[in-house]
Coordinates of C-alpha atoms in Angstrom, one line a residue:
N1061 CA 3.5 121.9 -33.4
Y1062 CA 0.4 119.6 -33.4
F1063 CA 1.7 117.5 -30.6
V1064 CA 0.5 120.1 -28.1
K1065 CA -2.9 121.0 -29.7
D1066 CA -4.7 118.5 -27.4
Q1067 CA -3.0 118.2 -24.0
Q1068 CA -5.3 115.3 -23.1
K1069 CA -3.8 113.1 -25.7
S1070 CA -0.3 111.6 -25.8
P1071 CA 1.9 112.9 -28.7
I1072 CA 2.1 109.4 -30.2
R1073 CA -1.6 108.8 -30.1
Y1074 CA -2.3 112.2 -31.5
F1075 CA 0.1 111.7 -34.3
L1076 CA -1.5 108.3 -35.2
Q1077 CA -5.0 109.8 -35.2
T1078 CA -4.2 112.9 -37.2
S1079 CA -2.1 111.0 -39.8
G1080 CA -4.7 108.3 -40.5
L1081 CA -2.3 105.5 -39.3
A1082 CA -4.6 104.6 -36.4
L1083 CA -7.2 103.3 -38.9
C1084 CA -4.6 101.0 -40.4
F1085 CA -3.6 99.6 -37.0
T1086 CA -7.2 98.9 -36.0
K1087 CA -7.5 96.7 -39.1
L1088 CA -4.7 94.5 -38.1
K1089 CA -5.8 91.2 -36.6
I1090 CA -3.5 89.5 -34.1
M1091 CA -4.4 85.9 -33.4
Q1092 CA -3.3 84.0 -30.3
L1093 CA -3.3 80.2 -30.6
F1094 CA -2.6 77.9 -27.7
I1095 CA 0.3 75.6 -28.5
S1096 CA 2.3 73.0 -26.5
V1097 CA 5.1 70.5 -27.0
V1098 CA 4.6 67.0 -25.7
D1099 CA 7.1 64.2 -25.5
A1100 CA 5.2 61.1 -26.5
F1101 CA 5.8 57.4 -25.6
T1102 CA 7.9 58.2 -22.6
D1103 CA 7.5 59.1 -18.9
K1104 CA 10.6 61.4 -19.0
A1105 CA 11.1 64.8 -20.5
F1106 CA 13.5 65.0 -23.4
H1107 CA 12.9 61.3 -24.3
G1108 CA 10.3 59.8 -26.6
N1109 CA 9.0 61.7 -29.6
P1110 CA 8.2 65.4 -29.3
A1111 CA 5.1 66.8 -31.1
A1112 CA 3.7 70.3 -31.1
V1113 CA -0.1 70.4 -30.5
C1114 CA -2.1 73.5 -31.5
L1115 CA -5.7 74.0 -30.4
L1116 CA -8.1 75.7 -32.9
D1117 CA -11.5 77.1 -32.5
S1118 CA -11.9 77.3 -36.3
E1119 CA -10.1 76.4 -39.4
L1120 CA -7.0 78.4 -40.5
D1121 CA -6.0 79.4 -44.0
E1122 CA -4.7 76.3 -45.6
D1123 CA -1.1 77.5 -46.0
I1124 CA -0.9 78.5 -42.3
Y1125 CA -0.9 74.9 -41.1
Q1126 CA 2.3 74.1 -43.0
K1127 CA 3.9 77.4 -42.0
I1128 CA 3.3 76.7 -38.3
A1129 CA 4.7 73.1 -38.7
A1130 CA 7.8 74.4 -40.4
E1131 CA 8.2 77.0 -37.6
M1132 CA 7.9 74.4 -34.9
N1133 CA 10.3 72.2 -36.9
L1134 CA 9.4 68.9 -35.0
S1135 CA 8.7 65.6 -36.8
E1136 CA 5.0 66.4 -36.4
T1137 CA 2.7 69.3 -35.4
A1138 CA -0.9 68.3 -34.6
F1139 CA -3.9 70.6 -35.0
I1140 CA -7.0 69.8 -32.9
L1141 CA -10.1 71.5 -34.3
K1142 CA -13.4 72.1 -32.6
K1143 CA -16.2 70.5 -34.7
S1144 CA -18.7 73.4 -33.9
P1145 CA -18.5 76.8 -32.2
T1146 CA -20.3 75.4 -29.1
D1147 CA -17.7 72.7 -28.5
D1148 CA -15.3 73.0 -25.6
F1149 CA -11.9 71.4 -25.2
S1150 CA -12.7 70.4 -21.6
T1151 CA -16.1 68.8 -22.2
S1152 CA -16.5 67.7 -25.9
S1153 CA -15.4 64.2 -26.9
R1154 CA -15.1 64.5 -30.7
F1155 CA -12.6 66.7 -32.5
G1156 CA -10.9 67.1 -35.9
L1157 CA -7.2 66.3 -36.1
R1158 CA -4.6 66.9 -38.7
W1159 CA -0.8 66.2 -38.7
F1160 CA 2.0 68.1 -40.5
T1161 CA 5.7 67.4 -40.7
P1162 CA 7.9 70.5 -41.5
T1163 CA 7.3 69.8 -45.2
T1164 CA 3.9 68.1 -45.7
E1165 CA 0.7 66.8 -44.3
V1166 CA 0.6 63.1 -43.4
P1167 CA -2.4 60.7 -43.3
L1168 CA -1.6 59.1 -40.0
C1169 CA 0.6 59.8 -37.0
G1170 CA 0.7 57.9 -33.7
H1171 CA 2.9 60.0 -31.4
A1172 CA 1.2 63.3 -32.3
T1173 CA -2.2 61.7 -31.6
L1174 CA -1.0 60.5 -28.2
A1175 CA 0.3 64.0 -27.6
S1176 CA -3.0 65.6 -28.7
A1177 CA -4.9 63.4 -26.3
A1178 CA -2.4 64.2 -23.5
V1179 CA -3.0 67.9 -24.0
L1180 CA -6.8 67.5 -23.7
F1181 CA -6.6 65.1 -20.8
Q1182 CA -3.8 66.8 -18.8
L1183 CA -3.9 70.5 -19.7
K1184 CA -7.6 70.9 -20.5
S1185 CA -8.8 68.4 -17.9
N1186 CA -11.2 66.9 -20.5
M1187 CA -13.9 65.1 -18.5
N1188 CA -14.4 62.2 -21.0
S1189 CA -12.7 58.9 -20.6
T1190 CA -12.5 58.4 -24.4
L1191 CA -11.9 61.0 -27.2
V1192 CA -12.6 60.5 -30.9
F1193 CA -10.5 62.3 -33.5
E1194 CA -11.7 62.6 -37.1
T1195 CA -8.7 62.2 -39.4
L1196 CA -7.6 61.4 -42.9
S1197 CA -7.3 57.8 -41.6
G1198 CA -10.9 57.7 -40.3
D1199 CA -12.0 58.0 -36.7
L1200 CA -9.3 57.3 -34.2
S1201 CA -10.0 57.0 -30.5
A1202 CA -7.8 57.7 -27.4
R1203 CA -8.7 56.6 -23.9
Q1204 CA -7.2 57.0 -20.5
S1205 CA -6.0 53.8 -18.7
A1206 CA -4.2 54.4 -15.4
D1207 CA -1.1 56.4 -16.3
Q1208 CA -1.2 55.6 -20.0
I1209 CA -3.2 56.7 -23.0
V1210 CA -4.4 54.0 -25.3
L1211 CA -4.8 54.7 -29.0
N1212 CA -7.1 52.5 -31.2
F1213 CA -5.4 52.4 -34.6
P1214 CA -5.8 50.3 -37.8
L1215 CA -3.7 47.1 -38.0
C1216 CA -1.8 47.1 -41.3
S1217 CA -0.8 43.8 -42.8
T1218 CA 2.4 43.1 -44.9
V1219 CA 3.2 40.9 -47.9
H1220 CA 6.5 39.2 -48.7
Q1221 CA 8.8 41.5 -50.8
D1222 CA 11.3 40.1 -53.3
L1223 CA 14.7 41.2 -51.9
Q1224 CA 16.1 41.6 -55.4
E1225 CA 13.5 44.2 -56.3
V1226 CA 14.6 46.4 -53.3
K1227 CA 18.2 45.4 -52.8
D1228 CA 19.5 48.9 -53.3
L1229 CA 17.1 50.3 -50.7
V1230 CA 17.9 47.5 -48.3
K1231 CA 21.6 48.1 -48.7
A1232 CA 21.1 51.8 -48.1
A1233 CA 19.2 51.0 -44.9
V1234 CA 21.3 48.2 -43.3
S1235 CA 24.6 48.2 -45.1
D1236 CA 26.1 44.8 -44.9
L1237 CA 24.1 43.4 -42.0
A1238 CA 22.3 40.1 -42.7
V1239 CA 18.6 40.3 -43.4
Q1240 CA 16.2 37.6 -42.4
D1241 CA 12.9 38.9 -43.9
V1242 CA 11.6 41.8 -46.1
R1243 CA 8.0 42.8 -46.1
Y1244 CA 5.9 45.6 -47.7
S1245 CA 2.8 47.3 -46.4
S1246 CA 0.7 48.8 -49.2
D1247 CA -1.6 50.5 -46.7
T1248 CA 1.2 52.6 -45.3
Q1249 CA 3.8 52.4 -48.1
K1250 CA 6.3 51.2 -45.6
L1251 CA 9.1 48.7 -46.2
L1252 CA 9.9 46.4 -43.2
I1253 CA 13.4 45.0 -43.0
R1254 CA 14.0 42.4 -40.3
L1255 CA 17.6 41.8 -39.3
S1256 CA 18.8 38.2 -38.6
D1257 CA 18.1 37.0 -35.1
F1258 CA 21.8 36.7 -34.1
Y1259 CA 22.1 40.4 -34.0
Q1260 CA 21.8 42.3 -30.7
R1261 CA 20.0 45.6 -29.9
S1262 CA 23.3 47.4 -30.0
D1263 CA 23.8 46.4 -33.6
L1264 CA 20.5 48.1 -34.5
E1265 CA 21.3 51.2 -32.4
N1266 CA 24.7 51.6 -34.0
L1267 CA 23.3 51.4 -37.5
K1268 CA 24.3 54.6 -39.5
V1269 CA 21.6 55.5 -42.1
N1270 CA 22.0 58.3 -44.6
P1271 CA 18.5 59.7 -45.5
Q1272 CA 19.7 61.0 -48.8
T1273 CA 21.0 57.6 -49.7
L1274 CA 17.6 56.1 -49.0
L1275 CA 15.9 58.7 -51.2
M1276 CA 18.3 58.0 -54.1
A1277 CA 18.0 54.2 -53.7
E1278 CA 14.1 54.2 -53.9
K1279 CA 13.1 54.7 -57.5
S1280 CA 9.8 52.9 -57.7
G1281 CA 7.7 55.5 -55.9
R1282 CA 6.1 52.7 -53.8
V1283 CA 8.1 53.3 -50.5
K1284 CA 7.6 56.3 -48.3
G1285 CA 9.1 54.9 -45.1
V1286 CA 11.6 52.2 -44.0
I1287 CA 11.3 50.2 -40.8
V1288 CA 14.3 48.2 -39.6
T1289 CA 13.4 45.7 -36.9
L1290 CA 14.9 43.0 -34.7
K1291 CA 13.5 40.3 -32.6
G1292 CA 13.7 41.0 -28.8
S1293 CA 16.0 39.2 -26.4
N1294 CA 15.4 37.7 -23.0
S1295 CA 18.9 38.6 -22.0
E1296 CA 17.9 42.2 -21.1
T1297 CA 18.9 43.1 -17.6
T1298 CA 15.8 45.2 -17.0
T1299 CA 12.7 45.3 -19.3
S1300 CA 12.3 42.4 -21.7
F1301 CA 11.0 43.6 -25.1
D1302 CA 9.4 41.5 -27.8
F1303 CA 11.0 43.4 -30.6
Y1304 CA 13.0 46.6 -31.4
S1305 CA 12.8 48.9 -34.3
R1306 CA 14.0 52.1 -35.9
Y1307 CA 12.1 54.2 -38.5
F1308 CA 13.3 56.4 -41.3
G1309 CA 11.0 58.7 -43.3
P1310 CA 12.9 61.2 -45.5
W1311 CA 10.1 61.1 -48.0
W1312 CA 8.1 63.0 -45.4
G1313 CA 10.9 65.3 -44.4
I1314 CA 11.9 63.1 -41.4
A1315 CA 15.4 61.7 -41.4
E1316 CA 14.7 59.4 -38.5
D1317 CA 11.6 59.5 -36.3
P1318 CA 12.3 58.9 -32.6
V1319 CA 9.2 56.8 -31.8
T1320 CA 6.6 56.1 -34.5
G1321 CA 3.0 55.0 -33.7
S1322 CA 2.1 54.6 -37.4
A1323 CA 5.1 52.2 -38.0
H1324 CA 3.8 50.0 -35.1
T1325 CA 0.5 49.5 -37.0
V1326 CA 2.7 47.5 -39.4
L1327 CA 5.1 46.1 -36.7
S1328 CA 2.2 44.9 -34.6
S1329 CA 0.8 42.8 -37.4
Y1330 CA 4.1 41.4 -38.4
W1331 CA 5.4 40.4 -35.0
S1332 CA 2.1 39.1 -33.7
E1333 CA 2.2 36.7 -36.6
Q1334 CA 5.9 35.8 -36.1
L1335 CA 5.7 35.4 -32.3
G1336 CA 2.2 34.1 -32.0
K1337 CA 1.4 36.8 -29.5
K1338 CA -1.4 39.3 -29.1
E1339 CA 0.2 41.4 -26.3
M1340 CA 3.6 42.8 -27.0
L1341 CA 6.1 45.3 -25.5
A1342 CA 8.1 47.2 -28.1
N1343 CA 11.1 49.5 -28.0
Q1344 CA 12.0 52.0 -30.7
C1345 CA 15.7 52.4 -30.1
S1346 CA 16.4 55.7 -31.6
R1347 CA 18.7 58.1 -29.7
R1348 CA 15.7 59.5 -27.7
G1349 CA 14.0 56.1 -27.4
G1350 CA 10.5 55.1 -26.5
M1351 CA 8.3 52.2 -25.3
L1352 CA 5.0 51.1 -26.7
R1353 CA 2.5 48.5 -25.3
L1354 CA 0.7 46.8 -28.1
S1355 CA -2.5 44.7 -28.1
V1356 CA -3.8 43.2 -31.3
R1357 CA -7.6 43.2 -31.2
Q1358 CA -10.1 40.7 -32.6
D1359 CA -11.7 43.4 -34.8
G1360 CA -8.5 43.8 -37.0
R1361 CA -7.2 46.9 -35.1
V1362 CA -4.5 47.4 -32.6
D1363 CA -4.3 49.3 -29.3
I1364 CA -1.1 51.3 -28.9
A1365 CA -0.5 52.5 -25.4
G1366 CA 2.1 54.9 -24.0
Q1367 CA 2.8 57.7 -21.7
A1368 CA 3.3 61.4 -22.4
V1369 CA 5.0 64.4 -20.8
V1370 CA 4.1 68.0 -21.5
V1371 CA 7.3 70.0 -21.7
L1372 CA 6.1 73.4 -23.0
K1373 CA 2.9 75.4 -23.2
G1374 CA 2.2 78.9 -24.4
N1375 CA 0.7 81.0 -27.2
L1376 CA 1.6 81.3 -30.9
T1377 CA 1.1 84.8 -32.2
L1378 CA -0.1 85.1 -35.9

């Protein structure tokens, strides 16, 4: 019985060493990655848009990004990457940033950028007032301003869209509701549908949209997201919003996104033109809901400001 040959060793350890299995175990590499979940564009937990945020000291194998995003199963998972081994999440001001839905990588995401900045500012106590993220959409900055984080994003213009060319898609999105305007943003591949002004916020909230019907109705390959928007009303009993919206992105694996920063790069441009305003307050009236403060800049960009709440933090074991 070889378990008793060496009384100084435990039977399990002795078995592993004598059988050669210990060598196999030493070759296994277990990686621990810091990960958190942040509710963006809200000051309350379980509201706004949740995003997972993962901190990376170095690049992962390419397929791992998508696997982690699928595991988290939120509309977006963000990966913040140190630019060099000497960088630090508490002191550095420039990082790489990528965003993944459960099914694919996306070129721009507002709420996951806000969530990423919140993790660095709130959990890592980053000492810088402004952070810069290198992304597929270029450099994006995030700065602290009182209790909010302000994102500097591109402003995306729209062009008039012939309703007859997209009538099936519009029908799939708004059913029989009257439409006042239809626009298209080539920069973002988003279709903007404005409901007639006589509708109320409740009409937009009660809209039932089937994501599969949207996919079947869009045959051109030009549209990768649908925004349905409505002019705000001064009859609100509390906060007065300049406009409301909902956003649907089944082309990216997102049936409906609760609060969408990237959609507001389009909405900011459109409603600034329509209302003649540079400063606006927007509400995305999904089930979770969220509020965004918008400031159209002179340099052709837009500041998108909002709050964020960290609801979970821990380690991901790979």
